mmCIF file of C-alpha atoms in Angstrom:
data_model
loop_
_atom_site.group_PDB
_atom_site.id
_atom_site.type_symbol
_atom_site.label_atom_id
_atom_site.label_comp_id
_atom_site.label_asym_id
_atom_site.label_seq_id
_atom_site.Cartn_x
_atom_site.Cartn_y
_atom_site.Cartn_z
ATOM 1 C CA ARG F 12 111.524 88.383 108.756
ATOM 2 C CA PRO F 13 113.865 90.634 106.864
ATOM 3 C CA PRO F 14 112.008 93.123 104.473
ATOM 4 C CA ASN F 15 113.974 91.739 101.519
ATOM 5 C CA ALA F 16 112.689 88.153 102.168
ATOM 6 C CA VAL F 17 109.131 89.523 102.429
ATOM 7 C CA ALA F 18 109.646 91.358 99.080
ATOM 8 C CA ARG F 19 110.953 88.195 97.479
ATOM 9 C CA ASP F 20 107.868 86.262 98.787
ATOM 10 C CA ILE F 21 105.537 88.879 97.194
ATOM 11 C CA VAL F 22 107.328 88.486 93.781
ATOM 12 C CA ARG F 23 107.264 84.706 93.960
ATOM 13 C CA ALA F 24 103.569 84.796 94.802
ATOM 14 C CA ALA F 25 102.622 87.211 92.004
ATOM 15 C CA ASN F 26 104.592 85.212 89.379
ATOM 16 C CA GLY F 27 102.956 82.019 90.669
ATOM 17 C CA PHE F 28 99.529 83.489 89.916
ATOM 18 C CA VAL F 29 100.345 84.129 86.181
ATOM 19 C CA GLY F 30 97.750 82.156 84.130
ATOM 20 C CA ASN F 31 95.469 81.178 87.149
ATOM 21 C CA ARG F 32 91.716 81.676 86.764
ATOM 22 C CA SER F 33 91.222 82.150 90.577
ATOM 23 C CA LEU F 34 93.245 83.496 93.541
ATOM 24 C CA SER F 35 93.622 81.468 96.729
ATOM 25 C CA VAL F 36 96.116 81.499 99.470
ATOM 26 C CA ASP F 37 96.060 78.802 102.324
ATOM 27 C CA GLY F 38 92.334 78.199 101.653
ATOM 28 C CA THR F 39 91.324 81.779 101.573
ATOM 29 C CA SER F 40 89.921 83.040 98.254
ATOM 30 C CA TYR F 41 90.550 86.483 96.965
ATOM 31 C CA ARG F 42 88.533 88.630 94.377
ATOM 32 C CA TYR F 43 89.659 87.973 90.861
ATOM 33 C CA ASP F 44 90.525 91.584 90.111
ATOM 34 C CA CYS F 45 93.734 93.726 90.185
ATOM 35 C CA SER F 46 93.458 94.526 93.935
ATOM 36 C CA GLY F 47 92.581 90.933 94.706
ATOM 37 C CA LEU F 48 95.837 89.856 93.105
ATOM 38 C CA VAL F 49 97.713 92.382 95.218
ATOM 39 C CA GLU F 50 95.980 91.244 98.410
ATOM 40 C CA ALA F 51 96.749 87.537 97.573
ATOM 41 C CA SER F 52 100.360 88.297 96.766
ATOM 42 C CA LEU F 53 100.825 90.286 100.006
ATOM 43 C CA ALA F 54 98.984 87.618 102.008
ATOM 44 C CA THR F 55 101.376 84.922 100.691
ATOM 45 C CA ALA F 56 104.235 86.932 102.191
ATOM 46 C CA GLY F 57 102.347 87.293 105.550
ATOM 47 C CA LEU F 58 101.071 90.841 104.932
ATOM 48 C CA GLU F 59 97.281 91.275 105.519
ATOM 49 C CA GLU F 60 96.172 94.328 103.602
ATOM 50 C CA ALA F 61 92.757 94.534 101.967
ATOM 51 C CA GLY F 62 90.721 96.832 99.826
ATOM 52 C CA SER F 63 90.439 98.381 96.326
ATOM 53 C CA SER F 64 93.402 100.029 94.561
ATOM 54 C CA ALA F 65 92.461 103.318 96.061
ATOM 55 C CA MET F 66 92.198 101.832 99.591
ATOM 56 C CA LEU F 67 95.616 100.175 99.185
ATOM 57 C CA PHE F 68 97.045 103.408 97.973
ATOM 58 C CA GLU F 69 95.825 105.202 101.016
ATOM 59 C CA ARG F 70 96.984 102.411 103.277
ATOM 60 C CA ALA F 71 100.537 102.734 101.743
ATOM 61 C CA ARG F 72 100.324 106.455 102.473
ATOM 62 C CA GLU F 73 99.329 105.786 106.120
ATOM 63 C CA LEU F 74 102.255 103.352 106.581
ATOM 64 C CA GLY F 75 104.694 105.805 105.094
ATOM 65 C CA VAL F 76 105.727 103.509 102.291
ATOM 66 C CA LEU F 77 104.058 105.324 99.267
ATOM 67 C CA HIS F 78 106.708 106.745 96.863
ATOM 68 C CA HIS F 79 106.973 108.293 93.459
ATOM 69 C CA ARG F 80 110.508 107.412 92.539
ATOM 70 C CA ARG F 81 110.898 106.276 88.891
ATOM 71 C CA LEU F 82 112.533 102.988 89.834
ATOM 72 C CA PRO F 83 110.668 100.817 92.278
ATOM 73 C CA LYS F 84 111.929 97.641 93.873
ATOM 74 C CA PRO F 85 110.626 94.114 93.155
ATOM 75 C CA GLY F 86 107.802 93.513 95.625
ATOM 76 C CA ASP F 87 106.454 97.114 95.314
ATOM 77 C CA ILE F 88 102.880 97.680 94.343
ATOM 78 C CA ALA F 89 102.315 99.954 91.282
ATOM 79 C CA PHE F 90 99.222 102.234 91.159
ATOM 80 C CA PHE F 91 97.587 103.745 88.131
ATOM 81 C CA ASP F 92 94.950 106.332 87.286
ATOM 82 C CA ASN F 93 92.403 106.397 84.493
ATOM 83 C CA THR F 94 92.696 102.832 83.314
ATOM 84 C CA TYR F 95 89.025 102.910 82.570
ATOM 85 C CA ASP F 96 86.172 105.372 82.784
ATOM 86 C CA ARG F 97 84.872 104.284 86.208
ATOM 87 C CA ASP F 98 82.157 107.026 86.355
ATOM 88 C CA GLY F 99 81.206 106.851 82.653
ATOM 89 C CA ASN F 100 81.563 110.524 82.036
ATOM 90 C CA GLY F 101 84.089 110.289 79.202
ATOM 91 C CA ARG F 102 86.755 112.279 80.895
ATOM 92 C CA ASN F 103 90.168 111.210 82.414
ATOM 93 C CA ASP F 104 89.145 111.849 86.118
ATOM 94 C CA ASP F 105 89.083 108.448 87.554
ATOM 95 C CA SER F 106 92.005 108.060 90.075
ATOM 96 C CA LEU F 107 93.502 104.906 91.450
ATOM 97 C CA THR F 108 91.702 102.543 89.116
ATOM 98 C CA HIS F 109 94.386 99.849 88.868
ATOM 99 C CA SER F 110 97.233 98.175 90.787
ATOM 100 C CA ALA F 111 99.935 95.644 89.917
ATOM 101 C CA VAL F 112 102.838 93.828 91.594
ATOM 102 C CA VAL F 113 106.418 94.771 90.550
ATOM 103 C CA VAL F 114 108.396 91.596 89.877
ATOM 104 C CA ALA F 115 111.552 93.024 88.282
ATOM 105 C CA VAL F 116 113.203 96.151 87.038
ATOM 106 C CA ASP F 117 115.396 95.875 83.907
ATOM 107 C CA SER F 118 118.664 97.833 83.406
ATOM 108 C CA ASP F 119 116.918 100.239 80.956
ATOM 109 C CA GLY F 120 114.376 101.184 83.684
ATOM 110 C CA THR F 121 111.588 98.991 82.250
ATOM 111 C CA VAL F 122 109.420 97.703 85.108
ATOM 112 C CA ASP F 123 108.053 94.188 84.773
ATOM 113 C CA MET F 124 104.835 93.610 86.751
ATOM 114 C CA VAL F 125 102.031 91.033 87.222
ATOM 115 C CA HIS F 126 98.398 92.173 87.045
ATOM 116 C CA ILE F 127 94.853 91.064 86.236
ATOM 117 C CA GLY F 128 93.569 92.640 83.048
ATOM 118 C CA SER F 129 91.237 91.593 80.306
ATOM 119 C CA LYS F 130 93.339 88.529 79.565
ATOM 120 C CA GLY F 131 93.538 87.281 83.208
ATOM 121 C CA VAL F 132 96.682 87.234 85.301
ATOM 122 C CA THR F 133 99.432 88.341 82.905
ATOM 123 C CA ASP F 134 102.558 90.390 82.703
ATOM 124 C CA LEU F 135 102.679 94.055 82.350
ATOM 125 C CA ARG F 136 105.590 96.320 81.293
ATOM 126 C CA MET F 137 106.180 99.960 81.997
ATOM 127 C CA ASN F 138 109.057 102.312 81.500
ATOM 128 C CA LEU F 139 108.927 105.679 83.311
ATOM 129 C CA ARG F 140 111.905 106.984 81.450
ATOM 130 C CA ASN F 141 109.948 106.707 78.188
ATOM 131 C CA PRO F 142 106.314 106.659 79.362
ATOM 132 C CA HIS F 143 104.901 107.509 75.845
ATOM 133 C CA ASP F 144 106.647 104.871 73.883
ATOM 134 C CA VAL F 145 105.352 101.318 73.288
ATOM 135 C CA GLU F 146 108.732 100.178 71.862
ATOM 136 C CA LEU F 147 112.346 101.514 71.572
ATOM 137 C CA ASN F 148 114.827 99.737 69.305
ATOM 138 C CA GLY F 149 112.594 96.709 69.192
ATOM 139 C CA ALA F 150 112.248 96.377 72.937
ATOM 140 C CA ARG F 151 108.816 96.462 74.550
ATOM 141 C CA LEU F 152 108.672 99.350 77.046
ATOM 142 C CA ASN F 153 105.100 100.054 77.878
ATOM 143 C CA ASP F 154 101.930 97.951 77.500
ATOM 144 C CA TYR F 155 98.530 99.480 76.792
ATOM 145 C CA LEU F 156 96.600 99.640 79.980
ATOM 146 C CA ARG F 157 93.540 101.458 78.644
ATOM 147 C CA SER F 158 91.438 100.596 75.622
ATOM 148 C CA LYS F 159 91.483 103.063 72.701
ATOM 149 C CA THR F 160 87.856 102.220 71.833
ATOM 150 C CA GLY F 161 85.741 105.201 71.364
ATOM 151 C CA ARG F 162 88.486 107.594 72.606
ATOM 152 C CA ASP F 163 90.289 110.471 70.845
ATOM 153 C CA PRO F 164 93.863 109.182 70.613
ATOM 154 C CA ALA F 165 95.203 112.759 70.586
ATOM 155 C CA THR F 166 93.859 113.587 74.002
ATOM 156 C CA THR F 167 93.818 110.255 75.958
ATOM 157 C CA GLU F 168 96.715 108.454 77.608
ATOM 158 C CA TYR F 169 96.763 104.690 77.184
ATOM 159 C CA LEU F 170 100.121 103.374 78.144
ATOM 160 C CA ALA F 171 101.186 102.020 81.548
ATOM 161 C CA GLY F 172 103.894 104.680 81.918
ATOM 162 C CA GLU F 173 101.305 107.414 81.121
ATOM 163 C CA LEU F 174 98.776 106.160 83.688
ATOM 164 C CA TRP F 175 101.190 105.353 86.624
ATOM 165 C CA THR F 176 100.688 107.363 89.741
ATOM 166 C CA GLY F 177 102.923 105.896 92.449
ATOM 167 C CA PHE F 178 104.464 102.883 94.223
ATOM 168 C CA GLY F 179 103.798 101.276 97.632
ATOM 169 C CA SER F 180 106.560 99.279 99.444
ATOM 170 C CA PHE F 181 104.351 97.410 101.870
ATOM 171 C CA TRP F 182 107.227 94.953 102.407
ATOM 172 C CA ALA F 183 109.292 97.798 104.030
ATOM 173 C CA ALA F 184 106.668 98.353 106.723
ATOM 174 C CA GLN F 185 107.780 95.274 108.608
#
């Protein structure tokens, strides 16, 4: 199939999971976490990739589809660092802790994604032109991706644009 058709299927799948309390594709269940959502979205498009966010990032690198361009394409997978303190040491040293599916890119560069967070399968916004701004002129640019609880706001990054580390275009590896 053409890569663009695969990318469209990934987007359709991710959007279809919004609000769901479980992830299942053709009778196969997937983990209810961020990388499980990515796996299920890719599987719906016929791509069998599995693993944690870190494993998916490395797989994208192996396939030659990992990139750091500021504007992704719908169907890309976004990767993030330091979305939570995985090792509990209080420092921002936890790489590849989250992933999401890019579903659209707005004309102002805001990236619309679907992910699994504390509120389930929801949308997530990020703007890499303005990574430190929640809003600009009333438009939502970046959602919080890390809790501020117990952290020093002067030294910790919280917004999606601040925590982003790269994109993987699995659909292009066809």
